[in-house]
Amino acid sequence: MSHHDENFDAVTGKTTTGHSWDGIKELNTPLPRWWVLTFYACIVWAFGYWIVYPAWPLVWSYTTGVAQYSSRADVAVELARLEKIRGDKMVTLGAAPLADIEKDPALLALARARGKAVFGDNCAPCHGSGAAGAKGYPNLNDDDWLWGGSLDQIQKTIQFGARSGHAEAHEGAMLAFGRDGTLKKPEIVTVANYVRALAGLPAAAKYDAAAGQKLFADNCASCHGDAGKGNPEMGAPNLTDKIWLYGSDEATLIETVTNGRNGVMPAWVGRLDPATIKALTVYVHSLGGGQ
């Protein structure tokens, strides 16, 4: 090429495309051969991948590819392999009484490991990954239990739930004293402050303690007990321990007395096999609040 070529840049010693902007010339520098070949190889590889593996979405499904590969199928195979390894131990766990599981270190370790995994998959969305609960969802780490914290009581709660629709579910219900017209607003405010006082929390300055005590005795004691200690057979919480499922401020208590609280826990019997429910029971019981 002659150095007098109009597309030759004497400063850089390279040819240009003949284009320039504001005195800046566009060099005519081809891509390296290896880069071009790699680019074409990637295109060929992509077409091959589309043919061999699932890739193209269809209206209701997708192309399965020549290899018929499925990551979901791989996971199913691995889970089946795990269940096979775990199978004999889970059979032993399912046959053992709950109390004996906690006495056997090997079974206890298995139950805790299995229970923790099942809890994370099924219970953590409500109770939290650490089982510390949230507003409306009990903390499973303490010793405050609506339906009892023994192994048998926990198992029954997990199996059948609360107000779940199952024939054996816990069915205790709190009345809506305000919505149903049983108590007037001033009476609700008075009994709410009395309940706060039972737990050692500050009550309103001018609240009538005697009136609150009478209202509590007439309307609440049948479930929560005369001293407000609660009744696990009815799912009535202990009102004296400062552990409140929905909150202990006056406004929240007024809302609770006015409209009642009747949360639902699903029944896990039929969804989880008996051995898994046992493992989950032992895990929850071992969190620190089991009775």
PDB file of C-alpha atoms in Angstrom:
ATOM      1  CA  MET A   1       0.000   0.000   0.000  1.00  0.00           C
ATOM      2  CA  SER A   2       1.312   3.420  -0.900  1.00  0.00           C
ATOM      3  CA  HIS A   3       1.903   5.846   1.950  1.00  0.00           C
ATOM      4  CA  HIS A   4       0.148   8.366  -0.202  1.00  0.00           C
ATOM      5  CA  ASP A   5      -3.104   6.390   0.146  1.00  0.00           C
ATOM      6  CA  GLU A   6      -5.743   8.848   1.289  1.00  0.00           C
ATOM      7  CA  ASN A   7      -6.851   6.347   3.984  1.00  0.00           C
ATOM      8  CA  PHE A   8      -3.386   6.071   5.441  1.00  0.00           C
ATOM      9  CA  ASP A   9      -2.694   7.959   8.662  1.00  0.00           C
ATOM     10  CA  ALA A  10       0.902   9.096   8.753  1.00  0.00           C
ATOM     11  CA  VAL A  11       0.824   9.829  12.493  1.00  0.00           C
ATOM     12  CA  THR A  12      -0.174   6.305  13.586  1.00  0.00           C
ATOM     13  CA  GLY A  13       1.159   4.475  10.574  1.00  0.00           C
ATOM     14  CA  LYS A  14      -2.171   2.701  10.128  1.00  0.00           C
ATOM     15  CA  THR A  15      -4.968   2.804   7.607  1.00  0.00           C
ATOM     16  CA  THR A  16      -8.269   4.420   8.450  1.00  0.00           C
ATOM     17  CA  THR A  17     -11.821   3.937   7.320  1.00  0.00           C
ATOM     18  CA  GLY A  18     -11.845   7.399   5.867  1.00  0.00           C
ATOM     19  CA  HIS A  19     -14.215   8.621   8.579  1.00  0.00           C
ATOM     20  CA  SER A  20     -13.284  11.394  10.960  1.00  0.00           C
ATOM     21  CA  TRP A  21     -15.106  13.407  13.616  1.00  0.00           C
ATOM     22  CA  ASP A  22     -13.717  16.625  15.017  1.00  0.00           C
ATOM     23  CA  GLY A  23     -10.315  15.701  13.686  1.00  0.00           C
ATOM     24  CA  ILE A  24     -10.428  12.214  15.180  1.00  0.00           C
ATOM     25  CA  LYS A  25      -9.867   9.524  12.535  1.00  0.00           C
ATOM     26  CA  GLU A  26     -11.424   6.060  12.729  1.00  0.00           C
ATOM     27  CA  LEU A  27      -8.741   3.430  12.306  1.00  0.00           C
ATOM     28  CA  ASN A  28      -9.414   0.436  10.131  1.00  0.00           C
ATOM     29  CA  THR A  29      -8.135  -2.209  12.556  1.00  0.00           C
ATOM     30  CA  PRO A  30      -9.653  -5.691  12.030  1.00  0.00           C
ATOM     31  CA  LEU A  31     -10.401  -7.886  15.036  1.00  0.00           C
ATOM     32  CA  PRO A  32      -7.758 -10.531  15.783  1.00  0.00           C
ATOM     33  CA  ARG A  33      -8.300 -13.756  13.910  1.00  0.00           C
ATOM     34  CA  TRP A  34      -8.460 -15.813  17.114  1.00  0.00           C
ATOM     35  CA  TRP A  35     -11.194 -13.547  18.501  1.00  0.00           C
ATOM     36  CA  VAL A  36     -13.317 -13.870  15.366  1.00  0.00           C
ATOM     37  CA  LEU A  37     -12.969 -17.665  15.356  1.00  0.00           C
ATOM     38  CA  THR A  38     -13.892 -17.812  19.046  1.00  0.00           C
ATOM     39  CA  PHE A  39     -16.966 -15.682  18.391  1.00  0.00           C
ATOM     40  CA  TYR A  40     -18.142 -17.978  15.585  1.00  0.00           C
ATOM     41  CA  ALA A  41     -17.435 -21.043  17.750  1.00  0.00           C
ATOM     42  CA  CYS A  42     -19.656 -19.591  20.475  1.00  0.00           C
ATOM     43  CA  ILE A  43     -22.476 -19.142  17.976  1.00  0.00           C
ATOM     44  CA  VAL A  44     -22.129 -22.751  16.857  1.00  0.00           C
ATOM     45  CA  TRP A  45     -21.993 -23.887  20.503  1.00  0.00           C
ATOM     46  CA  ALA A  46     -25.170 -21.929  21.301  1.00  0.00           C
ATOM     47  CA  PHE A  47     -27.094 -23.573  18.472  1.00  0.00           C
ATOM     48  CA  GLY A  48     -25.830 -26.971  19.596  1.00  0.00           C
ATOM     49  CA  TYR A  49     -26.867 -26.269  23.193  1.00  0.00           C
ATOM     50  CA  TRP A  50     -30.376 -25.282  22.063  1.00  0.00           C
ATOM     51  CA  ILE A  51     -30.686 -28.625  20.302  1.00  0.00           C
ATOM     52  CA  VAL A  52     -29.200 -30.857  23.006  1.00  0.00           C
ATOM     53  CA  TYR A  53     -30.623 -29.253  26.186  1.00  0.00           C
ATOM     54  CA  PRO A  54     -34.001 -27.743  27.144  1.00  0.00           C
ATOM     55  CA  ALA A  55     -33.980 -24.164  25.956  1.00  0.00           C
ATOM     56  CA  TRP A  56     -36.990 -22.864  24.058  1.00  0.00           C
ATOM     57  CA  PRO A  57     -40.168 -21.932  25.965  1.00  0.00           C
ATOM     58  CA  LEU A  58     -43.430 -23.164  24.486  1.00  0.00           C
ATOM     59  CA  VAL A  59     -46.986 -22.145  25.328  1.00  0.00           C
ATOM     60  CA  TRP A  60     -47.471 -24.636  28.159  1.00  0.00           C
ATOM     61  CA  SER A  61     -44.088 -26.311  28.356  1.00  0.00           C
ATOM     62  CA  TYR A  62     -40.598 -26.090  26.830  1.00  0.00           C
ATOM     63  CA  THR A  63     -38.386 -28.000  24.419  1.00  0.00           C
ATOM     64  CA  THR A  64     -36.786 -30.920  26.249  1.00  0.00           C
ATOM     65  CA  GLY A  65     -33.752 -31.224  23.981  1.00  0.00           C
ATOM     66  CA  VAL A  66     -32.088 -34.331  22.577  1.00  0.00           C
ATOM     67  CA  ALA A  67     -30.461 -35.135  25.942  1.00  0.00           C
ATOM     68  CA  GLN A  68     -33.822 -34.922  27.790  1.00  0.00           C
ATOM     69  CA  TYR A  69     -31.944 -33.286  30.680  1.00  0.00           C
ATOM     70  CA  SER A  70     -33.818 -31.834  33.666  1.00  0.00           C
ATOM     71  CA  SER A  71     -32.287 -30.278  36.777  1.00  0.00           C
ATOM     72  CA  ARG A  72     -35.559 -31.021  38.577  1.00  0.00           C
ATOM     73  CA  ALA A  73     -35.139 -34.713  37.750  1.00  0.00           C
ATOM     74  CA  ASP A  74     -31.583 -34.584  39.093  1.00  0.00           C
ATOM     75  CA  VAL A  75     -32.847 -33.120  42.362  1.00  0.00           C
ATOM     76  CA  ALA A  76     -35.540 -35.811  42.589  1.00  0.00           C
ATOM     77  CA  VAL A  77     -32.907 -38.518  42.116  1.00  0.00           C
ATOM     78  CA  GLU A  78     -30.689 -37.007  44.806  1.00  0.00           C
ATOM     79  CA  LEU A  79     -33.615 -36.681  47.211  1.00  0.00           C
ATOM     80  CA  ALA A  80     -34.617 -40.287  46.569  1.00  0.00           C
ATOM     81  CA  ARG A  81     -31.049 -41.369  47.244  1.00  0.00           C
ATOM     82  CA  LEU A  82     -31.029 -39.383  50.481  1.00  0.00           C
ATOM     83  CA  GLU A  83     -34.340 -40.873  51.589  1.00  0.00           C
ATOM     84  CA  LYS A  84     -32.977 -44.360  50.889  1.00  0.00           C
ATOM     85  CA  ILE A  85     -29.933 -43.669  53.063  1.00  0.00           C
ATOM     86  CA  ARG A  86     -32.131 -42.166  55.760  1.00  0.00           C
ATOM     87  CA  GLY A  87     -34.894 -44.758  55.370  1.00  0.00           C
ATOM     88  CA  ASP A  88     -33.944 -47.368  57.970  1.00  0.00           C
ATOM     89  CA  LYS A  89     -33.123 -44.728  60.568  1.00  0.00           C
ATOM     90  CA  MET A  90     -36.427 -42.935  59.969  1.00  0.00           C
ATOM     91  CA  VAL A  91     -38.282 -46.220  60.375  1.00  0.00           C
ATOM     92  CA  THR A  92     -36.598 -46.673  63.752  1.00  0.00           C
ATOM     93  CA  LEU A  93     -37.420 -43.079  64.642  1.00  0.00           C
ATOM     94  CA  GLY A  94     -41.059 -43.537  63.666  1.00  0.00           C
ATOM     95  CA  ALA A  95     -41.396 -46.654  65.803  1.00  0.00           C
ATOM     96  CA  ALA A  96     -39.782 -45.150  68.921  1.00  0.00           C
ATOM     97  CA  PRO A  97     -41.890 -43.424  71.605  1.00  0.00           C
ATOM     98  CA  LEU A  98     -41.298 -39.682  71.764  1.00  0.00           C
ATOM     99  CA  ALA A  99     -39.789 -39.803  75.242  1.00  0.00           C
ATOM    100  CA  ASP A 100     -37.321 -42.528  74.186  1.00  0.00           C
ATOM    101  CA  ILE A 101     -36.078 -40.490  71.236  1.00  0.00           C
ATOM    102  CA  GLU A 102     -34.734 -37.781  73.516  1.00  0.00           C
ATOM    103  CA  LYS A 103     -32.962 -40.410  75.627  1.00  0.00           C
ATOM    104  CA  ASP A 104     -31.152 -41.977  72.645  1.00  0.00           C
ATOM    105  CA  PRO A 105     -28.297 -39.707  71.430  1.00  0.00           C
ATOM    106  CA  ALA A 106     -28.320 -41.158  67.913  1.00  0.00           C
ATOM    107  CA  LEU A 107     -32.097 -40.868  67.485  1.00  0.00           C
ATOM    108  CA  LEU A 108     -32.087 -37.424  69.087  1.00  0.00           C
ATOM    109  CA  ALA A 109     -29.422 -36.190  66.654  1.00  0.00           C
ATOM    110  CA  LEU A 110     -31.396 -37.602  63.715  1.00  0.00           C
ATOM    111  CA  ALA A 111     -34.658 -36.070  64.950  1.00  0.00           C
ATOM    112  CA  ARG A 112     -33.085 -32.661  65.457  1.00  0.00           C
ATOM    113  CA  ALA A 113     -31.424 -32.673  62.043  1.00  0.00           C
ATOM    114  CA  ARG A 114     -34.561 -33.840  60.245  1.00  0.00           C
ATOM    115  CA  GLY A 115     -36.806 -31.601  62.337  1.00  0.00           C
ATOM    116  CA  LYS A 116     -34.691 -28.528  61.674  1.00  0.00           C
ATOM    117  CA  ALA A 117     -34.867 -29.083  57.906  1.00  0.00           C
ATOM    118  CA  VAL A 118     -38.632 -29.666  57.988  1.00  0.00           C
ATOM    119  CA  PHE A 119     -39.142 -26.642  60.250  1.00  0.00           C
ATOM    120  CA  GLY A 120     -37.252 -24.448  57.789  1.00  0.00           C
ATOM    121  CA  ASP A 121     -39.381 -25.677  54.887  1.00  0.00           C
ATOM    122  CA  ASN A 122     -42.794 -25.567  56.556  1.00  0.00           C
ATOM    123  CA  CYS A 123     -42.830 -23.584  59.817  1.00  0.00           C
ATOM    124  CA  ALA A 124     -40.260 -20.816  59.427  1.00  0.00           C
ATOM    125  CA  PRO A 125     -42.473 -18.622  57.185  1.00  0.00           C
ATOM    126  CA  CYS A 126     -44.689 -17.991  60.251  1.00  0.00           C
ATOM    127  CA  HIS A 127     -42.489 -18.672  63.274  1.00  0.00           C
ATOM    128  CA  GLY A 128     -39.223 -17.396  61.790  1.00  0.00           C
ATOM    129  CA  SER A 129     -36.071 -19.329  60.913  1.00  0.00           C
ATOM    130  CA  GLY A 130     -34.973 -19.209  64.550  1.00  0.00           C
ATOM    131  CA  ALA A 131     -38.509 -19.988  65.836  1.00  0.00           C
ATOM    132  CA  ALA A 132     -38.610 -16.624  67.636  1.00  0.00           C
ATOM    133  CA  GLY A 133     -42.073 -15.939  66.241  1.00  0.00           C
ATOM    134  CA  ALA A 134     -43.610 -12.625  65.202  1.00  0.00           C
ATOM    135  CA  LYS A 135     -46.760 -10.648  65.927  1.00  0.00           C
ATOM    136  CA  GLY A 136     -49.538 -13.227  65.921  1.00  0.00           C
ATOM    137  CA  TYR A 137     -47.111 -16.169  65.690  1.00  0.00           C
ATOM    138  CA  PRO A 138     -45.841 -17.706  68.951  1.00  0.00           C
ATOM    139  CA  ASN A 139     -42.194 -17.742  69.985  1.00  0.00           C
ATOM    140  CA  LEU A 140     -41.285 -21.428  70.303  1.00  0.00           C
ATOM    141  CA  ASN A 141     -38.088 -20.764  72.262  1.00  0.00           C
ATOM    142  CA  ASP A 142     -39.752 -19.711  75.511  1.00  0.00           C
ATOM    143  CA  ASP A 143     -41.856 -21.661  77.994  1.00  0.00           C
ATOM    144  CA  ASP A 144     -45.146 -19.917  77.197  1.00  0.00           C
ATOM    145  CA  TRP A 145     -47.416 -22.335  75.334  1.00  0.00           C
ATOM    146  CA  LEU A 146     -50.984 -21.746  74.209  1.00  0.00           C
ATOM    147  CA  TRP A 147     -51.785 -25.450  73.924  1.00  0.00           C
ATOM    148  CA  GLY A 148     -49.099 -26.960  76.159  1.00  0.00           C
ATOM    149  CA  GLY A 149     -45.379 -27.591  75.698  1.00  0.00           C
ATOM    150  CA  SER A 150     -44.984 -31.285  76.516  1.00  0.00           C
ATOM    151  CA  LEU A 151     -43.879 -33.663  73.769  1.00  0.00           C
ATOM    152  CA  ASP A 152     -47.374 -35.129  73.401  1.00  0.00           C
ATOM    153  CA  GLN A 153     -49.036 -31.698  73.375  1.00  0.00           C
ATOM    154  CA  ILE A 154     -46.611 -30.327  70.782  1.00  0.00           C
ATOM    155  CA  GLN A 155     -47.118 -33.388  68.601  1.00  0.00           C
ATOM    156  CA  LYS A 156     -50.898 -33.008  68.741  1.00  0.00           C
ATOM    157  CA  THR A 157     -50.650 -29.314  67.834  1.00  0.00           C
ATOM    158  CA  ILE A 158     -48.407 -30.083  64.863  1.00  0.00           C
ATOM    159  CA  GLN A 159     -50.603 -32.950  63.713  1.00  0.00           C
ATOM    160  CA  PHE A 160     -53.993 -31.265  63.864  1.00  0.00           C
ATOM    161  CA  GLY A 161     -53.289 -27.532  64.172  1.00  0.00           C
ATOM    162  CA  ALA A 162     -55.543 -24.913  65.704  1.00  0.00           C
ATOM    163  CA  ARG A 163     -58.883 -23.943  64.143  1.00  0.00           C
ATOM    164  CA  SER A 164     -57.579 -25.674  61.006  1.00  0.00           C
ATOM    165  CA  GLY A 165     -60.820 -27.431  60.099  1.00  0.00           C
ATOM    166  CA  HIS A 166     -59.473 -30.831  61.135  1.00  0.00           C
ATOM    167  CA  ALA A 167     -61.831 -32.795  63.376  1.00  0.00           C
ATOM    168  CA  GLU A 168     -59.150 -33.099  66.091  1.00  0.00           C
ATOM    169  CA  ALA A 169     -57.770 -29.559  65.869  1.00  0.00           C
ATOM    170  CA  HIS A 170     -57.616 -27.219  68.846  1.00  0.00           C
ATOM    171  CA  GLU A 171     -60.804 -25.174  68.748  1.00  0.00           C
ATOM    172  CA  GLY A 172     -60.576 -22.597  71.524  1.00  0.00           C
ATOM    173  CA  ALA A 173     -61.848 -19.190  70.405  1.00  0.00           C
ATOM    174  CA  MET A 174     -61.702 -15.739  71.943  1.00  0.00           C
ATOM    175  CA  LEU A 175     -64.940 -13.777  71.899  1.00  0.00           C
ATOM    176  CA  ALA A 176     -65.206 -10.370  70.236  1.00  0.00           C
ATOM    177  CA  PHE A 177     -66.573  -8.529  73.286  1.00  0.00           C
ATOM    178  CA  GLY A 178     -66.867  -5.173  71.567  1.00  0.00           C
ATOM    179  CA  ARG A 179     -67.985  -6.241  68.119  1.00  0.00           C
ATOM    180  CA  ASP A 180     -70.638  -8.536  69.591  1.00  0.00           C
ATOM    181  CA  GLY A 181     -71.860  -5.848  71.969  1.00  0.00           C
ATOM    182  CA  THR A 182     -71.013  -7.743  75.153  1.00  0.00           C
ATOM    183  CA  LEU A 183     -68.933  -4.851  76.512  1.00  0.00           C
ATOM    184  CA  LYS A 184     -69.092  -1.123  75.839  1.00  0.00           C
ATOM    185  CA  LYS A 185     -66.001   0.860  74.859  1.00  0.00           C
ATOM    186  CA  PRO A 186     -65.351   2.300  78.385  1.00  0.00           C
ATOM    187  CA  GLU A 187     -65.615  -1.221  79.844  1.00  0.00           C
ATOM    188  CA  ILE A 188     -63.191  -2.559  77.242  1.00  0.00           C
ATOM    189  CA  VAL A 189     -60.692   0.180  78.101  1.00  0.00           C
ATOM    190  CA  THR A 190     -61.054  -0.644  81.804  1.00  0.00           C
ATOM    191  CA  VAL A 191     -60.545  -4.391  81.425  1.00  0.00           C
ATOM    192  CA  ALA A 192     -57.624  -3.829  79.030  1.00  0.00           C
ATOM    193  CA  ASN A 193     -55.884  -1.749  81.688  1.00  0.00           C
ATOM    194  CA  TYR A 194     -56.677  -4.381  84.313  1.00  0.00           C
ATOM    195  CA  VAL A 195     -54.973  -7.002  82.139  1.00  0.00           C
ATOM    196  CA  ARG A 196     -51.919  -4.756  81.789  1.00  0.00           C
ATOM    197  CA  ALA A 197     -51.843  -4.411  85.566  1.00  0.00           C
ATOM    198  CA  LEU A 198     -51.977  -8.215  85.936  1.00  0.00           C
ATOM    199  CA  ALA A 199     -48.731  -8.405  83.992  1.00  0.00           C
ATOM    200  CA  GLY A 200     -47.115  -5.645  86.027  1.00  0.00           C
ATOM    201  CA  LEU A 201     -47.386  -3.136  83.200  1.00  0.00           C
ATOM    202  CA  PRO A 202     -48.387   0.514  83.752  1.00  0.00           C
ATOM    203  CA  ALA A 203     -52.131   1.128  83.652  1.00  0.00           C
ATOM    204  CA  ALA A 204     -53.941   4.353  82.826  1.00  0.00           C
ATOM    205  CA  ALA A 205     -53.751   6.942  85.625  1.00  0.00           C
ATOM    206  CA  LYS A 206     -57.498   7.072  86.329  1.00  0.00           C
ATOM    207  CA  TYR A 207     -58.398   3.477  85.598  1.00  0.00           C
ATOM    208  CA  ASP A 208     -60.819   1.800  88.016  1.00  0.00           C
ATOM    209  CA  ALA A 209     -59.059  -1.347  89.257  1.00  0.00           C
ATOM    210  CA  ALA A 210     -62.113  -2.686  91.106  1.00  0.00           C
ATOM    211  CA  ALA A 211     -64.309  -2.300  88.027  1.00  0.00           C
ATOM    212  CA  GLY A 212     -61.610  -3.939  85.892  1.00  0.00           C
ATOM    213  CA  GLN A 213     -61.364  -6.883  88.267  1.00  0.00           C
ATOM    214  CA  LYS A 214     -65.126  -7.423  88.155  1.00  0.00           C
ATOM    215  CA  LEU A 215     -65.258  -7.169  84.365  1.00  0.00           C
ATOM    216  CA  PHE A 216     -62.406  -9.655  84.110  1.00  0.00           C
ATOM    217  CA  ALA A 217     -64.076 -12.064  86.535  1.00  0.00           C
ATOM    218  CA  ASP A 218     -67.392 -11.866  84.689  1.00  0.00           C
ATOM    219  CA  ASN A 219     -66.062 -12.139  81.139  1.00  0.00           C
ATOM    220  CA  CYS A 220     -62.474 -13.425  80.993  1.00  0.00           C
ATOM    221  CA  ALA A 221     -61.769 -15.618  84.036  1.00  0.00           C
ATOM    222  CA  SER A 222     -63.709 -18.592  82.648  1.00  0.00           C
ATOM    223  CA  CYS A 223     -60.931 -19.071  80.082  1.00  0.00           C
ATOM    224  CA  HIS A 224     -57.881 -17.290  81.492  1.00  0.00           C
ATOM    225  CA  GLY A 225     -58.504 -18.227  85.144  1.00  0.00           C
ATOM    226  CA  ASP A 226     -59.270 -15.989  88.107  1.00  0.00           C
ATOM    227  CA  ALA A 227     -55.630 -14.892  88.341  1.00  0.00           C
ATOM    228  CA  GLY A 228     -55.156 -14.653  84.561  1.00  0.00           C
ATOM    229  CA  LYS A 229     -52.701 -17.578  84.457  1.00  0.00           C
ATOM    230  CA  GLY A 230     -54.268 -19.043  81.345  1.00  0.00           C
ATOM    231  CA  ASN A 231     -55.548 -22.498  80.397  1.00  0.00           C
ATOM    232  CA  PRO A 232     -53.702 -24.649  77.789  1.00  0.00           C
ATOM    233  CA  GLU A 233     -56.765 -26.862  77.339  1.00  0.00           C
ATOM    234  CA  MET A 234     -58.584 -23.890  75.838  1.00  0.00           C
ATOM    235  CA  GLY A 235     -55.587 -22.190  74.233  1.00  0.00           C
ATOM    236  CA  ALA A 236     -56.071 -19.254  76.617  1.00  0.00           C
ATOM    237  CA  PRO A 237     -52.709 -17.539  77.188  1.00  0.00           C
ATOM    238  CA  ASN A 238     -51.179 -16.621  80.516  1.00  0.00           C
ATOM    239  CA  LEU A 239     -51.803 -12.890  80.878  1.00  0.00           C
ATOM    240  CA  THR A 240     -49.385 -12.345  83.771  1.00  0.00           C
ATOM    241  CA  ASP A 241     -46.047 -13.151  82.136  1.00  0.00           C
ATOM    242  CA  LYS A 242     -45.608 -10.125  79.844  1.00  0.00           C
ATOM    243  CA  ILE A 243     -45.327 -12.461  76.829  1.00  0.00           C
ATOM    244  CA  TRP A 244     -47.965 -11.178  74.434  1.00  0.00           C
ATOM    245  CA  LEU A 245     -48.761 -12.713  71.099  1.00  0.00           C
ATOM    246  CA  TYR A 246     -50.170  -9.549  69.523  1.00  0.00           C
ATOM    247  CA  GLY A 247     -48.639  -6.833  71.710  1.00  0.00           C
ATOM    248  CA  SER A 248     -49.225  -5.443  75.205  1.00  0.00           C
ATOM    249  CA  ASP A 249     -49.796  -1.740  74.541  1.00  0.00           C
ATOM    250  CA  GLU A 250     -53.198  -0.397  75.521  1.00  0.00           C
ATOM    251  CA  ALA A 251     -54.400   0.181  71.951  1.00  0.00           C
ATOM    252  CA  THR A 252     -53.565  -3.382  70.914  1.00  0.00           C
ATOM    253  CA  LEU A 253     -55.287  -4.846  73.976  1.00  0.00           C
ATOM    254  CA  ILE A 254     -58.384  -2.776  73.283  1.00  0.00           C
ATOM    255  CA  GLU A 255     -58.383  -4.093  69.720  1.00  0.00           C
ATOM    256  CA  THR A 256     -57.955  -7.653  71.012  1.00  0.00           C
ATOM    257  CA  VAL A 257     -60.830  -7.411  73.494  1.00  0.00           C
ATOM    258  CA  THR A 258     -63.029  -5.651  70.933  1.00  0.00           C
ATOM    259  CA  ASN A 259     -62.599  -8.070  68.022  1.00  0.00           C
ATOM    260  CA  GLY A 260     -61.076 -11.207  69.547  1.00  0.00           C
ATOM    261  CA  ARG A 261     -58.069 -13.173  68.311  1.00  0.00           C
ATOM    262  CA  ASN A 262     -58.506 -16.499  66.559  1.00  0.00           C
ATOM    263  CA  GLY A 263     -55.406 -17.279  64.527  1.00  0.00           C
ATOM    264  CA  VAL A 264     -55.223 -20.462  62.472  1.00  0.00           C
ATOM    265  CA  MET A 265     -52.447 -23.059  62.431  1.00  0.00           C
ATOM    266  CA  PRO A 266     -52.643 -25.669  59.651  1.00  0.00           C
ATOM    267  CA  ALA A 267     -52.846 -29.385  60.349  1.00  0.00           C
ATOM    268  CA  TRP A 268     -49.729 -31.217  59.168  1.00  0.00           C
ATOM    269  CA  VAL A 269     -51.052 -34.742  59.482  1.00  0.00           C
ATOM    270  CA  GLY A 270     -51.381 -36.099  55.950  1.00  0.00           C
ATOM    271  CA  ARG A 271     -48.856 -33.549  54.663  1.00  0.00           C
ATOM    272  CA  LEU A 272     -45.945 -34.893  56.688  1.00  0.00           C
ATOM    273  CA  ASP A 273     -45.400 -38.575  57.448  1.00  0.00           C
ATOM    274  CA  PRO A 274     -45.618 -39.721  61.095  1.00  0.00           C
ATOM    275  CA  ALA A 275     -41.845 -40.138  61.519  1.00  0.00           C
ATOM    276  CA  THR A 276     -41.243 -36.613  60.218  1.00  0.00           C
ATOM    277  CA  ILE A 277     -43.880 -35.204  62.574  1.00  0.00           C
ATOM    278  CA  LYS A 278     -42.089 -36.951  65.434  1.00  0.00           C
ATOM    279  CA  ALA A 279     -38.790 -35.438  64.358  1.00  0.00           C
ATOM    280  CA  LEU A 280     -40.390 -32.000  64.133  1.00  0.00           C
ATOM    281  CA  THR A 281     -41.952 -32.467  67.575  1.00  0.00           C
ATOM    282  CA  VAL A 282     -38.609 -33.343  69.150  1.00  0.00           C
ATOM    283  CA  TYR A 283     -36.915 -30.425  67.383  1.00  0.00           C
ATOM    284  CA  VAL A 284     -39.491 -27.884  68.600  1.00  0.00           C
ATOM    285  CA  HIS A 285     -39.400 -29.364  72.102  1.00  0.00           C
ATOM    286  CA  SER A 286     -35.610 -29.080  72.172  1.00  0.00           C
ATOM    287  CA  LEU A 287     -35.546 -25.400  71.187  1.00  0.00           C
ATOM    288  CA  GLY A 288     -35.547 -24.422  74.848  1.00  0.00           C
ATOM    289  CA  GLY A 289     -39.159 -23.926  75.770  1.00  0.00           C
ATOM    290  CA  GLY A 290     -40.355 -27.522  75.909  1.00  0.00           C
ATOM    291  CA  GLN A 291     -42.036 -28.577  79.137  1.00  0.00           C
TER     292      GLN A 291
END
